[in-house]
Tab-separated table of C-alpha atoms in Angstrom:
chain	number	residue	atom	x	y	z
A	1	MET	CA	-12.159	-11.665	5.249
A	2	HIS	CA	-13.058	-8.312	6.788
A	3	ARG	CA	-14.022	-5.643	4.259
A	4	TRP	CA	-13.634	-2.095	5.562
A	5	THR	CA	-14.583	1.015	3.587
A	6	SER	CA	-12.299	3.412	5.463
A	7	LEU	CA	-9.459	3.409	7.960
A	8	GLU	CA	-11.962	4.550	10.590
A	9	ASP	CA	-13.628	1.126	10.310
A	10	VAL	CA	-10.478	-0.697	11.423
A	11	PRO	CA	-11.059	-2.014	14.973
A	12	ALA	CA	-8.888	-0.430	17.639
A	13	ASP	CA	-8.006	-3.883	18.974
A	14	LEU	CA	-7.020	-5.347	15.608
A	15	GLY	CA	-3.412	-5.792	16.662
A	16	PRO	CA	-0.273	-5.327	14.557
A	17	THR	CA	-0.540	-5.980	10.840
A	18	LEU	CA	1.437	-6.892	7.766
A	19	ALA	CA	0.079	-4.683	5.002
A	20	THR	CA	0.300	-3.981	1.297
A	21	LEU	CA	-1.278	-1.475	-1.079
A	22	GLY	CA	-2.319	-1.285	-4.695
A	23	ASN	CA	-5.206	-0.954	-7.123
A	24	PHE	CA	-5.147	-4.728	-7.661
A	25	ASP	CA	-7.136	-4.316	-10.871
A	26	GLY	CA	-7.679	-7.860	-12.097
A	27	VAL	CA	-5.692	-9.402	-9.216
A	28	HIS	CA	-3.348	-10.925	-11.791
A	29	ARG	CA	-0.305	-13.113	-11.219
A	30	GLY	CA	1.901	-10.123	-10.370
A	31	HIS	CA	-0.555	-9.067	-7.680
A	32	ARG	CA	-0.806	-12.639	-6.445
A	33	ALA	CA	2.964	-12.804	-6.011
A	34	VAL	CA	2.714	-9.841	-3.626
A	35	LEU	CA	-0.322	-11.279	-1.852
A	36	GLU	CA	1.352	-14.661	-1.368
A	37	THR	CA	4.288	-12.932	0.285
A	38	VAL	CA	1.880	-10.956	2.480
A	39	THR	CA	-0.160	-13.940	3.661
A	40	THR	CA	2.859	-16.220	4.150
A	41	MET	CA	4.865	-13.685	6.147
A	42	ALA	CA	1.816	-12.708	8.199
A	43	ARG	CA	1.256	-16.319	9.246
A	44	GLU	CA	4.926	-16.770	10.107
A	45	ARG	CA	5.010	-13.627	12.229
A	46	GLY	CA	1.566	-13.902	13.781
A	47	LEU	CA	0.357	-10.681	12.135
A	48	VAL	CA	-2.942	-9.721	10.524
A	49	SER	CA	-2.645	-9.568	6.703
A	50	VAL	CA	-4.287	-6.463	5.225
A	51	ALA	CA	-4.452	-4.968	1.727
A	52	VAL	CA	-5.201	-1.301	1.107
A	53	THR	CA	-6.886	-0.529	-2.185
A	54	PHE	CA	-8.727	2.383	-3.767
A	55	ASP	CA	-12.078	3.071	-5.378
A	56	PRO	CA	-12.516	4.632	-7.841
A	57	HIS	CA	-9.255	4.111	-9.718
A	58	PRO	CA	-6.943	7.082	-8.963
A	59	VAL	CA	-6.479	7.878	-12.664
A	60	ALA	CA	-10.256	8.097	-13.099
A	61	VAL	CA	-10.272	10.874	-10.473
A	62	LEU	CA	-7.106	12.759	-11.416
A	63	HIS	CA	-7.157	12.327	-15.201
A	64	PRO	CA	-10.641	11.168	-16.276
A	65	ASP	CA	-9.738	11.446	-19.952
A	66	ARG	CA	-6.990	8.862	-19.462
A	67	ALA	CA	-8.852	6.560	-17.096
A	68	PRO	CA	-8.282	2.884	-17.926
A	69	GLN	CA	-11.244	0.573	-18.246
A	70	GLU	CA	-11.584	-1.531	-15.118
A	71	ILE	CA	-10.465	-5.104	-15.680
A	72	ALA	CA	-12.612	-6.272	-12.773
A	73	GLY	CA	-15.322	-4.521	-10.769
A	74	LEU	CA	-14.806	-3.761	-7.092
A	75	GLU	CA	-16.823	-6.711	-5.767
A	76	HIS	CA	-14.942	-9.112	-8.043
A	77	ARG	CA	-11.639	-7.632	-6.877
A	78	LEU	CA	-12.637	-8.096	-3.250
A	79	ASP	CA	-13.691	-11.689	-3.881
A	80	LEU	CA	-10.329	-12.384	-5.517
A	81	LEU	CA	-8.436	-10.744	-2.653
A	82	GLU	CA	-10.358	-12.941	-0.242
A	83	GLU	CA	-9.481	-16.013	-2.301
A	84	ALA	CA	-5.810	-14.991	-1.965
A	85	GLY	CA	-6.099	-15.589	1.776
A	86	LEU	CA	-6.041	-12.063	3.205
A	87	ASP	CA	-7.496	-11.386	6.624
A	88	ALA	CA	-8.829	-7.948	5.681
A	89	VAL	CA	-9.064	-5.301	2.948
A	90	VAL	CA	-9.471	-1.557	3.397
A	91	VAL	CA	-11.149	0.176	0.443
A	92	ILE	CA	-10.283	3.880	0.554
A	93	GLU	CA	-12.408	6.314	-1.421
A	94	PHE	CA	-9.962	8.087	-3.706
A	95	THR	CA	-10.649	11.805	-4.061
A	96	LYS	CA	-8.691	14.801	-5.296
A	97	GLU	CA	-8.337	15.957	-1.702
A	98	TYR	CA	-7.010	12.581	-0.637
A	99	ALA	CA	-4.476	12.704	-3.494
A	100	ARG	CA	-2.928	15.883	-2.039
A	101	ALA	CA	-1.403	14.028	0.915
A	102	SER	CA	2.384	13.947	0.932
A	103	PRO	CA	4.006	10.504	0.781
A	104	GLU	CA	4.860	10.712	4.509
A	105	ASP	CA	1.364	11.859	5.509
A	106	PHE	CA	-0.137	9.010	3.480
A	107	VAL	CA	2.150	6.418	5.070
A	108	VAL	CA	1.650	7.690	8.628
A	109	GLU	CA	-2.134	7.912	8.285
A	110	THR	CA	-2.480	4.562	6.574
A	111	PHE	CA	0.216	2.231	7.857
A	112	VAL	CA	1.478	3.767	11.099
A	113	ASP	CA	-1.675	5.141	12.743
A	114	GLY	CA	-4.382	3.355	10.773
A	115	LEU	CA	-3.076	-0.216	10.592
A	116	ARG	CA	-0.177	-0.284	13.054
A	117	ALA	CA	1.840	-2.140	10.441
A	118	GLU	CA	5.019	-3.915	11.430
A	119	VAL	CA	5.769	-4.839	7.806
A	120	VAL	CA	4.692	-3.249	4.507
A	121	VAL	CA	5.044	-5.316	1.318
A	122	VAL	CA	5.113	-3.433	-2.005
A	123	GLY	CA	5.726	-4.142	-5.668
A	124	GLN	CA	8.840	-2.642	-7.178
A	125	ASP	CA	6.822	-0.084	-9.178
A	126	THR	CA	4.669	1.126	-6.260
A	127	ARG	CA	4.002	4.880	-6.224
A	128	PHE	CA	2.053	6.865	-3.636
A	129	GLY	CA	1.410	10.335	-2.251
A	130	LEU	CA	1.175	13.732	-3.944
A	131	HIS	CA	1.911	13.487	-7.690
A	132	ASN	CA	2.923	9.843	-7.086
A	133	SER	CA	6.161	11.227	-5.724
A	134	GLY	CA	6.651	8.377	-3.256
A	135	ASP	CA	8.340	5.206	-4.464
A	136	VAL	CA	10.055	2.145	-3.026
A	137	SER	CA	13.030	4.183	-1.792
A	138	THR	CA	10.662	6.603	-0.085
A	139	MET	CA	8.827	3.732	1.590
A	140	ARG	CA	12.096	2.294	2.895
A	141	GLU	CA	13.112	5.678	4.304
A	142	LEU	CA	9.727	6.113	5.975
A	143	GLY	CA	9.834	2.565	7.314
A	144	ALA	CA	13.182	3.253	8.972
A	145	LEU	CA	11.824	6.525	10.380
A	146	HIS	CA	8.524	5.183	11.695
A	147	GLY	CA	9.512	1.677	12.721
A	148	PHE	CA	8.210	-0.786	10.158
A	149	ASP	CA	10.017	-3.143	7.803
A	150	VAL	CA	9.613	-2.864	4.021
A	151	VAL	CA	9.665	-5.887	1.712
A	152	VAL	CA	9.825	-5.354	-2.059
A	153	GLN	CA	8.291	-8.063	-4.238
A	154	ASP	CA	9.099	-8.607	-7.912
A	155	THR	CA	5.829	-8.638	-9.856
A	156	ALA	CA	7.006	-8.632	-13.476
A	157	GLY	CA	6.979	-12.351	-14.217
A	158	ASP	CA	8.423	-13.811	-17.386
A	159	LEU	CA	5.606	-15.138	-19.555
A	160	ASP	CA	7.266	-14.328	-22.851
A	161	GLY	CA	10.611	-12.891	-21.923
A	162	GLY	CA	9.140	-9.402	-22.145
A	163	GLU	CA	9.373	-6.716	-19.558
A	164	ARG	CA	6.431	-6.189	-17.150
A	165	SER	CA	4.579	-9.185	-18.552
A	166	TRP	CA	2.527	-9.609	-15.377
A	167	SER	CA	1.070	-6.114	-15.377
A	168	SER	CA	-2.377	-4.564	-15.644
A	169	THR	CA	-1.125	-2.672	-18.712
A	170	ALA	CA	-0.145	-5.911	-20.476
A	171	LEU	CA	-3.436	-7.459	-19.424
A	172	ARG	CA	-5.499	-4.582	-20.831
A	173	GLN	CA	-3.555	-4.770	-24.085
A	174	ALA	CA	-4.196	-8.503	-24.424
A	175	LEU	CA	-7.921	-7.948	-23.913
A	176	ALA	CA	-7.962	-5.004	-26.328
A	177	ASP	CA	-6.360	-7.321	-28.899
A	178	GLY	CA	-8.893	-10.070	-28.186
A	179	ASP	CA	-6.100	-12.366	-27.019
A	180	VAL	CA	-8.045	-13.803	-24.105
A	181	ALA	CA	-5.706	-16.806	-23.928
A	182	ALA	CA	-2.787	-14.459	-23.182
A	183	ALA	CA	-4.978	-12.610	-20.681
A	184	ALA	CA	-5.708	-15.901	-18.942
A	185	GLU	CA	-1.956	-16.555	-18.649
A	186	ILE	CA	-1.502	-13.227	-16.873
A	187	LEU	CA	-4.555	-13.748	-14.673
A	188	ALA	CA	-4.015	-17.465	-13.985
A	189	ARG	CA	-7.735	-17.869	-14.797
A	190	PRO	CA	-10.095	-16.933	-17.635
A	191	HIS	CA	-11.080	-13.278	-17.863
A	192	ARG	CA	-14.749	-12.592	-17.206
A	193	VAL	CA	-17.439	-9.960	-17.413
A	194	SER	CA	-20.653	-10.067	-15.423
A	195	GLY	CA	-24.034	-8.428	-15.682
A	196	GLU	CA	-27.781	-8.832	-15.837
A	197	VAL	CA	-29.310	-10.685	-18.777
A	198	VAL	CA	-31.584	-8.298	-20.684
A	199	HIS	CA	-33.746	-8.453	-23.776
A	200	GLY	CA	-32.004	-7.777	-27.066
A	201	HIS	CA	-33.240	-8.011	-30.638
A	202	HIS	CA	-34.096	-11.709	-30.171
A	203	ARG	CA	-32.380	-12.315	-33.490
A	204	GLY	CA	-30.328	-15.211	-32.138
A	205	ARG	CA	-33.470	-17.074	-31.129
A	206	GLU	CA	-34.939	-16.496	-34.595
A	207	LEU	CA	-31.796	-18.024	-36.117
A	208	GLY	CA	-31.846	-21.031	-33.787
A	209	TYR	CA	-29.125	-19.770	-31.415
A	210	PRO	CA	-30.836	-17.993	-28.485
A	211	THR	CA	-28.366	-15.794	-26.641
A	212	ALA	CA	-28.135	-14.255	-23.202
A	213	ASN	CA	-27.457	-10.541	-23.757
A	214	LEU	CA	-25.606	-8.748	-20.958
A	215	ALA	CA	-26.701	-5.255	-19.947
A	216	HIS	CA	-24.391	-2.472	-21.088
A	217	GLU	CA	-23.663	-1.651	-17.426
A	218	SER	CA	-21.851	-4.964	-17.030
A	219	GLU	CA	-18.697	-5.164	-14.902
A	220	GLY	CA	-15.314	-6.103	-16.320
A	221	MET	CA	-13.364	-5.044	-19.389
A	222	VAL	CA	-15.004	-6.298	-22.565
A	223	PRO	CA	-12.424	-7.774	-24.974
A	224	ALA	CA	-12.114	-6.893	-28.654
A	225	ASP	CA	-15.027	-7.521	-31.000
A	226	GLY	CA	-15.233	-11.095	-32.191
A	227	VAL	CA	-16.527	-14.550	-31.403
A	228	TYR	CA	-15.138	-16.532	-28.477
A	229	ALA	CA	-15.402	-19.913	-26.849
A	230	GLY	CA	-16.212	-19.498	-23.188
A	231	TRP	CA	-18.413	-20.338	-20.246
A	232	LEU	CA	-21.594	-18.858	-18.837
A	233	GLU	CA	-21.723	-19.138	-15.064
A	234	ARG	CA	-24.883	-18.603	-13.004
A	235	PRO	CA	-24.001	-17.553	-9.425
A	236	GLU	CA	-27.644	-17.778	-8.374
A	237	VAL	CA	-27.711	-21.518	-9.158
A	238	PRO	CA	-26.430	-23.803	-6.365
A	239	VAL	CA	-22.826	-24.984	-6.586
A	240	GLY	CA	-22.699	-28.466	-8.088
A	241	HIS	CA	-25.906	-28.064	-10.079
A	242	PRO	CA	-25.346	-29.067	-13.745
A	243	ASP	CA	-26.822	-25.772	-14.967
A	244	ARG	CA	-24.537	-23.536	-12.888
A	245	ARG	CA	-21.601	-23.468	-15.350
A	246	LEU	CA	-22.389	-23.961	-19.029
A	247	PRO	CA	-20.255	-24.031	-22.214
A	248	ALA	CA	-20.971	-21.157	-24.567
A	249	ALA	CA	-20.122	-19.409	-27.815
A	250	VAL	CA	-19.816	-15.694	-27.057
A	251	SER	CA	-20.222	-12.813	-29.485
A	252	VAL	CA	-18.857	-9.335	-28.764
A	253	GLY	CA	-19.587	-6.337	-30.956
A	254	THR	CA	-22.336	-4.696	-32.998
A	255	ASN	CA	-23.201	-7.638	-35.288
A	256	PRO	CA	-22.185	-5.909	-38.553
A	257	THR	CA	-24.400	-8.116	-40.753
A	258	PHE	CA	-27.386	-6.152	-39.429
A	259	ASP	CA	-27.639	-2.371	-39.423
A	260	ASP	CA	-29.877	-1.879	-36.377
A	261	VAL	CA	-27.254	-2.595	-33.700
A	262	VAL	CA	-25.167	0.440	-32.804
A	263	GLU	CA	-23.880	-0.406	-29.308
A	264	ARG	CA	-21.370	-3.104	-28.508
A	265	THR	CA	-22.999	-6.068	-26.850
A	266	VAL	CA	-21.849	-9.242	-25.135
A	267	GLU	CA	-24.142	-12.175	-25.882
A	268	ALA	CA	-23.615	-15.823	-25.055
A	269	TYR	CA	-25.240	-18.847	-26.671
A	270	VAL	CA	-25.186	-21.831	-24.334
A	271	LEU	CA	-24.204	-24.769	-26.509
A	272	ASP	CA	-27.095	-27.000	-27.539
A	273	ARG	CA	-29.564	-25.352	-25.146
A	274	THR	CA	-32.752	-23.582	-26.181
A	275	ASP	CA	-34.690	-24.096	-22.948
A	276	LEU	CA	-32.994	-21.577	-20.659
A	277	ASP	CA	-34.820	-18.465	-19.429
A	278	LEU	CA	-32.098	-16.210	-18.031
A	279	TYR	CA	-33.776	-12.797	-18.251
A	280	GLY	CA	-33.198	-10.732	-15.113
A	281	GLU	CA	-30.509	-13.114	-13.874
A	282	THR	CA	-26.988	-11.890	-13.161
A	283	VAL	CA	-24.489	-14.108	-14.956
A	284	ARG	CA	-20.750	-14.263	-15.545
A	285	VAL	CA	-19.261	-14.797	-18.987
A	286	GLU	CA	-15.735	-16.220	-19.111
A	287	PHE	CA	-13.598	-15.938	-22.245
A	288	VAL	CA	-11.424	-18.941	-23.096
A	289	GLN	CA	-10.283	-18.451	-26.706
A	290	ARG	CA	-11.037	-16.126	-29.602
A	291	LEU	CA	-12.442	-17.971	-32.582
A	292	ARG	CA	-12.542	-15.148	-35.118
A	293	GLY	CA	-13.085	-11.442	-35.612
A	294	ASN	CA	-16.383	-9.878	-36.598
A	295	VAL	CA	-17.371	-10.120	-40.259
A	296	ARG	CA	-20.189	-8.542	-42.257
A	297	PHE	CA	-21.826	-11.406	-44.130
A	298	GLY	CA	-23.598	-11.020	-47.448
A	299	SER	CA	-26.691	-12.890	-46.306
A	300	VAL	CA	-28.365	-14.352	-43.260
A	301	GLU	CA	-27.697	-17.814	-44.690
A	302	GLU	CA	-23.937	-17.161	-44.745
A	303	LEU	CA	-24.106	-15.891	-41.158
A	304	MET	CA	-25.996	-18.984	-40.000
A	305	ALA	CA	-23.472	-21.287	-41.679
A	306	GLN	CA	-20.606	-19.488	-39.910
A	307	MET	CA	-22.457	-19.574	-36.593
A	308	GLY	CA	-22.744	-23.336	-36.945
A	309	GLN	CA	-18.991	-23.567	-37.482
A	310	ASP	CA	-18.337	-21.285	-34.500
A	311	VAL	CA	-20.478	-23.469	-32.260
A	312	ASP	CA	-18.720	-26.618	-33.476
A	313	ARG	CA	-15.304	-25.097	-32.727
A	314	ALA	CA	-16.418	-23.899	-29.299
A	315	ARG	CA	-17.770	-27.363	-28.515
A	316	THR	CA	-14.454	-28.963	-29.531
A	317	LEU	CA	-12.444	-26.531	-27.409
A	318	LEU	CA	-14.631	-26.674	-24.324
A	319	LEU	CA	-15.878	-30.255	-24.350
A	320	PRO	CA	-12.988	-32.411	-25.598
């Protein structure tokens, strides 16, 4: 998949395209419904399939105080878009100046002149242009004016009978609630965060459960505080190696039993392993199921007993 960082990078001889646009934060099932339509129609019509996305998130630029936490970092998003089968992605730097373009100027610059699109596929809640004043009706009008077809894809889904169940908003809420199983339903895969393994307080090792602590600059939305069953994946280890993907019990939070931890951390104990040296390695932590919330225990002994139970439950869930 070609990855272009501006419309100027698009080759002049690319040929006609079938394009879509969106933030694609998380690349959840709603996004995948759009992308499947894009890739299928592009193959049928002999067109190049292209997605247009933005970085940073438009809300982070226009309303920083209301900016949502990113569900997935840019590189993860691009990997997921590639997995969806796209031929190319254009990542446009979103700025306040860029946001001033009228809906028509945006469409002409992006889809008419930039990508020579014959078809544009959008979700039914797509908004674009100055003050998000462009919508699906606007896109249809502009398509008729400038000579491209517009296809509108339903992205809501029906996981629980609720409205907009396949949305980034619903996904963020599930993660904020710690309901990583519901998040996985929306994503069609476990949610993950990734980052470098750094030194922590080494308290887990002292208690017999050495953990890999992720740096605070990790990518991906961290779910609610609690203990989870999950997986620790090591991208630097060859595919197929038994130590590439490992079952883990994952703790998120400040560890309230101790008073010296003030920042939220993500730390993963690889089940039944005390021999791993992961410091400096970039790893991915996937969340499968929440086991419990965080509790302040009266003693270290009580904490250790609960940790043993957590590990047993994680082992049962992950290694049936």
